[in-house]
């Protein structure tokens, strides 16, 4: 423990430095998994929206077709009736026109019933879309909460390290 040239260097006491702890990545992993889930939920929501829109467009087309069929049947009947009263149709022709009108009316009613069934499917699809939208909103809220929690934990850890 002498100092000088050729002398042994003095021994120093080893300072006990705590090993840095590995940062806990579980919350980051959870956030990553939740983000993947959120993107899947958003994709499902977008698919549900597209399906609902397609069903609504088809419903609109069916409604218009049913209305047109009913209108054509009514116009056909009015034309046959006016022809009969103007004495340009025979009794047999008028009976045929009446039969055609009845068939057209039944066909329009069937189209209307199909339209109502399609409307029920359309409503169910809308409910599915709004449920998917709710799931995405809830997942977004959870993601925000976890992000805030992670940020607060990091800030607390940095403050703890600054004190030490």
Coordinates of N, CA and C in Angstrom, one line a residue:
X1 N 0.7 -1.1 0.0 CA 0.0 0.0 0.0 C 0.8 1.2 0.0
X2 N 1.9 1.0 -0.5 CA 2.8 2.2 -0.7 C 2.5 2.7 -2.1
X3 N 2.7 4.0 -2.2 CA 2.5 4.6 -3.5 C 3.9 4.8 -4.0
X4 N 4.1 4.9 -5.3 CA 5.4 5.2 -5.8 C 5.6 4.3 -7.1
X5 N 6.9 4.6 -7.6 CA 7.2 3.9 -8.8 C 7.6 2.5 -8.5
X6 N 7.0 1.5 -9.1 CA 7.4 0.1 -9.0 C 6.7 -0.5 -7.8
X7 N 6.0 0.3 -7.0 CA 5.3 -0.3 -5.9 C 3.9 -0.9 -6.3
X8 N 3.4 -1.7 -5.5 CA 2.1 -2.2 -5.8 C 1.1 -1.2 -5.7
X9 N 0.1 -1.3 -6.6 CA -1.0 -0.3 -6.5 C -1.9 -0.6 -5.3
X10 N -2.4 0.4 -4.8 CA -3.3 0.2 -3.6 C -4.6 -0.4 -4.1
X11 N -5.1 -1.3 -3.2 CA -6.3 -2.0 -3.5 C -7.5 -1.0 -3.2
X12 N -8.4 -1.1 -4.1 CA -9.6 -0.3 -4.0 C -10.8 -1.2 -3.6
X13 N -11.7 -0.7 -2.8 CA -12.8 -1.4 -2.4 C -13.8 -1.4 -3.6
X14 N -14.4 -2.6 -3.9 CA -15.4 -2.7 -5.0 C -16.7 -2.0 -4.5
X15 N -17.2 -1.1 -5.4 CA -18.5 -0.5 -5.1 C -19.6 -1.4 -5.5
X16 N -20.5 -1.6 -4.6 CA -21.6 -2.5 -4.9 C -22.7 -1.7 -5.7
X17 N -22.7 -2.0 -7.0 CA -23.7 -1.4 -7.9 C -24.8 -2.4 -8.2
X18 N -26.0 -2.1 -8.0 CA -27.0 -3.0 -8.3 C -27.2 -3.2 -9.8
X19 N -27.4 -4.4 -10.2 CA -27.5 -4.7 -11.6 C -28.8 -4.1 -12.1
X20 N -28.8 -3.5 -13.3 CA -30.1 -2.9 -13.8 C -31.1 -4.0 -14.1
X21 N -32.3 -3.7 -13.6 CA -33.3 -4.7 -13.8 C -33.8 -4.7 -15.2
X22 N -34.1 -5.9 -15.7 CA -34.7 -6.0 -17.1 C -36.0 -5.3 -17.0
X23 N -36.3 -4.4 -18.0 CA -37.6 -3.8 -18.0 C -38.7 -4.8 -18.2
X24 N -39.8 -4.6 -17.6 CA -41.0 -5.5 -17.7 C -41.7 -5.2 -19.0
X25 N -41.7 -6.2 -19.9 CA -42.3 -6.0 -21.2 C -43.7 -6.6 -21.4
X26 N -44.2 -7.1 -20.3 CA -45.5 -7.7 -20.3 C -46.6 -6.7 -20.8
X27 N -46.6 -5.5 -20.3 CA -47.6 -4.5 -20.7 C -47.4 -4.2 -22.1
X28 N -46.2 -4.0 -22.6 CA -46.0 -3.8 -24.0 C -46.5 -4.9 -24.9
X29 N -46.2 -6.1 -24.4 CA -46.7 -7.3 -25.2 C -48.3 -7.3 -25.2
X30 N -48.9 -7.0 -24.1 CA -50.3 -6.9 -24.0 C -50.9 -5.9 -24.9
X31 N -50.2 -4.7 -24.9 CA -50.6 -3.6 -25.9 C -50.5 -4.1 -27.3
X32 N -49.5 -4.8 -27.6 CA -49.3 -5.3 -29.0 C -50.4 -6.3 -29.4
X33 N -50.7 -7.2 -28.5 CA -51.8 -8.2 -28.7 C -53.1 -7.5 -28.9
X34 N -53.4 -6.5 -28.0 CA -54.6 -5.7 -28.1 C -54.7 -5.0 -29.4
X35 N -53.6 -4.4 -29.8 CA -53.6 -3.7 -31.1 C -53.9 -4.6 -32.3
X36 N -53.4 -5.8 -32.2 CA -53.7 -6.8 -33.3 C -55.2 -7.1 -33.2
X37 N -55.7 -7.3 -32.0 CA -57.2 -7.6 -31.8 C -58.0 -6.4 -32.3
X38 N -57.6 -5.2 -32.0 CA -58.3 -4.0 -32.5 C -58.3 -4.0 -34.0
X39 N -57.2 -4.3 -34.7 CA -57.2 -4.2 -36.1 C -58.2 -5.3 -36.7
X40 N -58.2 -6.5 -36.0 CA -59.1 -7.5 -36.5 C -60.6 -7.1 -36.3
X41 N -60.9 -6.5 -35.1 CA -62.2 -6.0 -34.9 C -62.6 -4.9 -35.9
X42 N -61.7 -4.0 -36.2 CA -62.0 -3.0 -37.2 C -62.2 -3.6 -38.6
X43 N -61.5 -4.6 -38.9 CA -61.7 -5.3 -40.2 C -63.1 -6.0 -40.2
X44 N -63.5 -6.6 -39.1 CA -64.8 -7.2 -39.0 C -65.9 -6.2 -39.1
X45 N -65.7 -5.0 -38.4 CA -66.6 -3.9 -38.5 C -66.8 -3.4 -39.9
X46 N -65.7 -3.3 -40.6 CA -65.8 -2.8 -42.0 C -66.5 -3.8 -42.9
X47 N -66.2 -5.1 -42.7 CA -66.9 -6.1 -43.5 C -68.4 -6.1 -43.2
X48 N -68.8 -5.9 -41.9 CA -70.2 -5.9 -41.5 C -70.9 -4.7 -42.1
X49 N -70.2 -3.6 -42.1 CA -70.7 -2.3 -42.7 C -70.9 -2.5 -44.2
X50 N -69.9 -3.1 -44.9 CA -70.1 -3.4 -46.4 C -71.2 -4.3 -46.6
X51 N -71.4 -5.4 -45.8 CA -72.5 -6.3 -46.0 C -73.8 -5.6 -45.8
X52 N -73.9 -4.8 -44.8 CA -75.1 -4.1 -44.4 C -75.5 -3.2 -45.6
X53 N -74.5 -2.5 -46.1 CA -74.8 -1.5 -47.2 C -75.3 -2.3 -48.4
X54 N -74.6 -3.4 -48.7 CA -75.0 -4.2 -49.9 C -76.5 -4.7 -49.7
X55 N -76.8 -5.2 -48.5 CA -78.2 -5.7 -48.3 C -79.2 -4.5 -48.4
X56 N -78.8 -3.3 -47.9 CA -79.7 -2.2 -48.0 C -79.9 -1.8 -49.5
X57 N -78.9 -1.9 -50.3 CA -79.0 -1.5 -51.7 C -79.9 -2.6 -52.4
X58 N -79.7 -3.8 -52.0 CA -80.6 -4.9 -52.6 C -82.0 -4.7 -52.2
X59 N -82.2 -4.3 -50.9 CA -83.6 -4.1 -50.4 C -84.2 -3.0 -51.2
X60 N -83.5 -1.9 -51.4 CA -84.0 -0.8 -52.2 C -84.4 -1.2 -53.6
X61 N -83.6 -2.0 -54.2 CA -83.9 -2.5 -55.5 C -85.1 -3.4 -55.5
X62 N -85.2 -4.3 -54.5 CA -86.4 -5.1 -54.4 C -87.7 -4.3 -54.2
X63 N -87.6 -3.3 -53.3 CA -88.8 -2.5 -53.0 C -89.2 -1.8 -54.3
X64 N -88.3 -1.3 -55.1 CA -88.7 -0.6 -56.3 C -89.3 -1.6 -57.3
X65 N -88.7 -2.8 -57.4 CA -89.3 -3.8 -58.3 C -90.7 -4.2 -57.8
X66 N -90.9 -4.4 -56.6 CA -92.3 -4.7 -56.1 C -93.3 -3.6 -56.4
X67 N -92.8 -2.4 -56.2 CA -93.7 -1.3 -56.4 C -94.0 -1.2 -57.9
X68 N -93.0 -1.4 -58.8 CA -93.2 -1.4 -60.2 C -94.2 -2.5 -60.7
X69 N -94.0 -3.7 -60.1 CA -94.9 -4.8 -60.4 C -96.4 -4.5 -60.0
X70 N -96.5 -3.9 -58.8 CA -97.9 -3.6 -58.4 C -98.5 -2.5 -59.3
X71 N -97.7 -1.5 -59.7 CA -98.1 -0.5 -60.6 C -98.5 -1.0 -61.9
X72 N -97.6 -1.9 -62.5 CA -97.9 -2.5 -63.8 C -99.2 -3.3 -63.8
X73 N -99.5 -4.0 -62.7 CA -100.7 -4.8 -62.6 C -101.9 -3.9 -62.5
X74 N -101.8 -2.8 -61.8 CA -102.9 -1.9 -61.7 C -103.2 -1.2 -63.0
X75 N -102.1 -0.8 -63.7 CA -102.3 -0.1 -65.0 C -102.9 -1.1 -66.0
X76 N -102.4 -2.4 -66.0 CA -103.0 -3.4 -66.9 C -104.5 -3.6 -66.6
X77 N -104.9 -3.6 -65.4 CA -106.3 -3.7 -65.0 C -107.1 -2.5 -65.5
X78 N -106.5 -1.3 -65.3 CA -107.2 -0.1 -65.7 C -107.4 -0.1 -67.2
X79 N -106.4 -0.5 -68.0 CA -106.5 -0.5 -69.4 C -107.5 -1.6 -69.9
X80 N -107.5 -2.7 -69.3 CA -108.5 -3.8 -69.7 C -109.9 -3.3 -69.3
X81 N -110.1 -2.7 -68.2 CA -111.4 -2.3 -67.8 C -111.9 -1.2 -68.7
X82 N -111.0 -0.2 -69.0 CA -111.5 0.9 -69.9 C -111.8 0.3 -71.3
X83 N -111.0 -0.6 -71.8 CA -111.3 -1.2 -73.1 C -112.6 -2.0 -73.1
X84 N -112.9 -2.7 -72.0 CA -114.2 -3.4 -71.9 C -115.4 -2.4 -71.9
X85 N -115.2 -1.3 -71.1 CA -116.3 -0.4 -71.0 C -116.5 0.4 -72.3
X86 N -115.4 0.5 -73.1 CA -115.6 1.2 -74.4 C -116.0 0.2 -75.5
X87 N -116.3 -1.0 -75.1 CA -116.8 -2.0 -76.0 C -115.8 -2.5 -77.0
X88 N -114.5 -2.4 -76.7 CA -113.5 -2.8 -77.7 C -113.0 -4.2 -77.3
X89 N -113.4 -4.8 -76.2 CA -113.0 -6.1 -75.7 C -114.3 -7.0 -75.6
X90 N -114.1 -8.3 -75.9 CA -115.2 -9.2 -75.7 C -115.1 -9.7 -74.3
X91 N -116.2 -10.4 -73.9 CA -116.3 -10.9 -72.6 C -115.1 -11.9 -72.3
X92 N -114.8 -12.7 -73.2 CA -113.7 -13.7 -73.0 C -112.3 -13.0 -72.9
X93 N -112.1 -12.0 -73.7 CA -110.9 -11.2 -73.6 C -110.8 -10.5 -72.3
X94 N -111.9 -10.0 -71.8 CA -111.9 -9.3 -70.5 C -111.6 -10.3 -69.4
X95 N -112.2 -11.5 -69.5 CA -111.9 -12.6 -68.5 C -110.4 -12.9 -68.5
X96 N -109.8 -13.0 -69.7 CA -108.4 -13.3 -69.8 C -107.6 -12.2 -69.1
X97 N -108.0 -11.0 -69.4 CA -107.3 -9.8 -68.8 C -107.4 -9.8 -67.3
X98 N -108.6 -10.2 -66.8 CA -108.8 -10.3 -65.4 C -107.9 -11.3 -64.7
X99 N -107.8 -12.5 -65.4 CA -106.9 -13.6 -64.9 C -105.5 -13.1 -64.9
X100 N -105.1 -12.5 -66.0 CA -103.7 -11.9 -66.0 C -103.5 -10.9 -64.9
X101 N -104.4 -10.1 -64.6 CA -104.3 -9.1 -63.6 C -104.2 -9.8 -62.2
X102 N -105.0 -10.8 -62.0 CA -104.9 -11.6 -60.7 C -103.5 -12.2 -60.5
X103 N -103.0 -12.8 -61.6 CA -101.7 -13.4 -61.5 C -100.6 -12.3 -61.2
X104 N -100.7 -11.2 -61.9 CA -99.8 -10.1 -61.7 C -99.9 -9.6 -60.3
X105 N -101.1 -9.5 -59.8 CA -101.3 -9.0 -58.4 C -100.7 -10.0 -57.4
X106 N -100.9 -11.3 -57.6 CA -100.3 -12.3 -56.8 C -98.7 -12.2 -56.8
X107 N -98.2 -12.1 -58.0 CA -96.8 -11.9 -58.2 C -96.2 -10.7 -57.5
X108 N -96.9 -9.6 -57.5 CA -96.5 -8.4 -56.8 C -96.6 -8.6 -55.3
X109 N -97.6 -9.3 -54.8 CA -97.7 -9.6 -53.4 C -96.5 -10.5 -53.0
X110 N -96.2 -11.5 -53.8 CA -95.1 -12.4 -53.4 C -93.8 -11.6 -53.4
X111 N -93.6 -10.7 -54.3 CA -92.4 -9.9 -54.3 C -92.4 -9.0 -53.1
X112 N -93.5 -8.5 -52.6 CA -93.6 -7.7 -51.4 C -93.3 -8.5 -50.2
X113 N -93.7 -9.8 -50.1 CA -93.4 -10.7 -49.0 C -91.9 -11.0 -49.0
X114 N -91.3 -11.2 -50.1 CA -89.9 -11.5 -50.2 C -89.1 -10.2 -49.8
X115 N -89.6 -9.1 -50.1 CA -89.0 -7.8 -49.8 C -89.0 -7.7 -48.2
X116 N -90.1 -8.0 -47.6 CA -90.2 -7.9 -46.2 C -89.2 -8.9 -45.5
X117 N -89.1 -10.1 -46.0 CA -88.1 -11.0 -45.5 C -86.7 -10.5 -45.6
X118 N -86.4 -9.9 -46.8 CA -85.1 -9.3 -47.0 C -84.9 -8.2 -46.1
X119 N -85.9 -7.4 -45.8 CA -85.8 -6.3 -44.8 C -85.4 -6.8 -43.4
X120 N -86.0 -8.0 -43.0 CA -85.6 -8.5 -41.7 C -84.1 -8.9 -41.7
X121 N -83.6 -9.5 -42.8 CA -82.2 -9.9 -42.9 C -81.4 -8.6 -42.9
X122 N -81.8 -7.6 -43.5 CA -81.1 -6.3 -43.5 C -81.0 -5.7 -42.1
X123 N -82.1 -5.8 -41.4 CA -82.1 -5.2 -40.0 C -81.2 -6.0 -39.2
X124 N -81.1 -7.4 -39.3 CA -80.2 -8.2 -38.5 C -78.8 -7.9 -38.9
X125 N -78.5 -7.6 -40.1 CA -77.2 -7.2 -40.5 C -76.8 -5.8 -39.9
X126 N -77.7 -4.9 -39.9 CA -77.5 -3.7 -39.2 C -77.2 -3.8 -37.8
X127 N -77.9 -4.7 -37.1 CA -77.6 -4.9 -35.7 C -76.2 -5.5 -35.5
X128 N -75.8 -6.4 -36.4 CA -74.5 -7.0 -36.4 C -73.4 -5.9 -36.6
X129 N -73.7 -5.0 -37.5 CA -72.7 -3.9 -37.7 C -72.6 -3.0 -36.5
X130 N -73.7 -2.7 -35.8 CA -73.6 -1.8 -34.7 C -73.0 -2.5 -33.5
X131 N -73.2 -3.8 -33.4 CA -72.4 -4.6 -32.3 C -70.9 -4.6 -32.6
X132 N -70.6 -4.7 -33.9 CA -69.1 -4.7 -34.2 C -68.6 -3.3 -34.0
X133 N -69.3 -2.3 -34.3 CA -68.9 -0.9 -34.0 C -68.7 -0.7 -32.5
X134 N -69.6 -1.3 -31.7 CA -69.5 -1.1 -30.2 C -68.2 -1.8 -29.7
X135 N -67.9 -3.0 -30.3 CA -66.7 -3.8 -29.9 C -65.5 -3.0 -30.2
X136 N -65.5 -2.3 -31.4 CA -64.3 -1.5 -31.8 C -64.1 -0.4 -30.8
X137 N -65.2 0.3 -30.5 CA -65.2 1.4 -29.6 C -64.6 1.0 -28.2
X138 N -65.2 -0.1 -27.7 CA -64.7 -0.6 -26.4 C -63.2 -1.0 -26.4
X139 N -62.8 -1.6 -27.5 CA -61.4 -2.0 -27.6 C -60.5 -0.8 -27.7
X140 N -61.0 0.3 -28.4 CA -60.2 1.5 -28.5 C -60.0 2.1 -27.1
X141 N -61.1 2.1 -26.3 CA -61.1 2.7 -24.9 C -60.1 1.9 -24.1
X142 N -60.1 0.5 -24.2 CA -59.2 -0.3 -23.4 C -57.7 0.0 -23.9
X143 N -57.5 0.2 -25.2 CA -56.2 0.5 -25.7 C -55.7 1.8 -25.1
X144 N -56.5 2.8 -25.1 CA -56.2 4.1 -24.5 C -55.8 4.0 -23.0
X145 N -56.6 3.2 -22.3 CA -56.4 3.1 -20.8 C -55.0 2.4 -20.6
X146 N -54.8 1.3 -21.4 CA -53.5 0.6 -21.2 C -52.3 1.5 -21.6
X147 N -52.5 2.3 -22.6 CA -51.4 3.2 -23.0 C -51.1 4.2 -21.9
X148 N -52.2 4.8 -21.4 CA -52.0 5.7 -20.3 C -51.3 5.1 -19.1
X149 N -51.8 3.9 -18.8 CA -51.2 3.1 -17.6 C -49.7 2.9 -17.9
X150 N -49.4 2.4 -19.1 CA -48.0 2.2 -19.4 C -47.1 3.5 -19.3
X151 N -47.7 4.6 -19.8 CA -46.9 5.9 -19.7 C -46.7 6.3 -18.3
X152 N -47.8 6.1 -17.4 CA -47.7 6.5 -16.0 C -46.6 5.6 -15.3
X153 N -46.6 4.3 -15.7 CA -45.7 3.4 -15.0 C -44.2 3.7 -15.4
X154 N -44.0 4.1 -16.7 CA -42.7 4.5 -17.1 C -42.3 5.8 -16.4
X155 N -43.2 6.7 -16.3 CA -42.9 8.0 -15.6 C -42.5 7.7 -14.2
X156 N -43.3 6.8 -13.5 CA -43.0 6.5 -12.1 C -41.6 5.8 -12.0
X157 N -41.3 5.0 -12.9 CA -40.0 4.3 -12.9 C -38.9 5.2 -13.1
X158 N -39.0 6.2 -14.1 CA -38.0 7.2 -14.3 C -37.8 8.0 -13.1
X159 N -38.9 8.4 -12.4 CA -38.8 9.2 -11.2 C -38.1 8.4 -10.1
X160 N -38.4 7.1 -10.0 CA -37.7 6.3 -9.0 C -36.3 6.2 -9.3
X161 N -35.9 6.0 -10.5 CA -34.5 5.9 -10.9 C -33.7 7.2 -10.7
X162 N -34.4 8.3 -10.9 CA -33.8 9.6 -10.7 C -33.5 9.9 -9.2
X163 N -34.4 9.3 -8.3 CA -34.2 9.5 -6.9 C -33.0 8.7 -6.4
X164 N -32.8 7.5 -7.0 CA -31.7 6.6 -6.6 C -30.4 7.0 -7.1

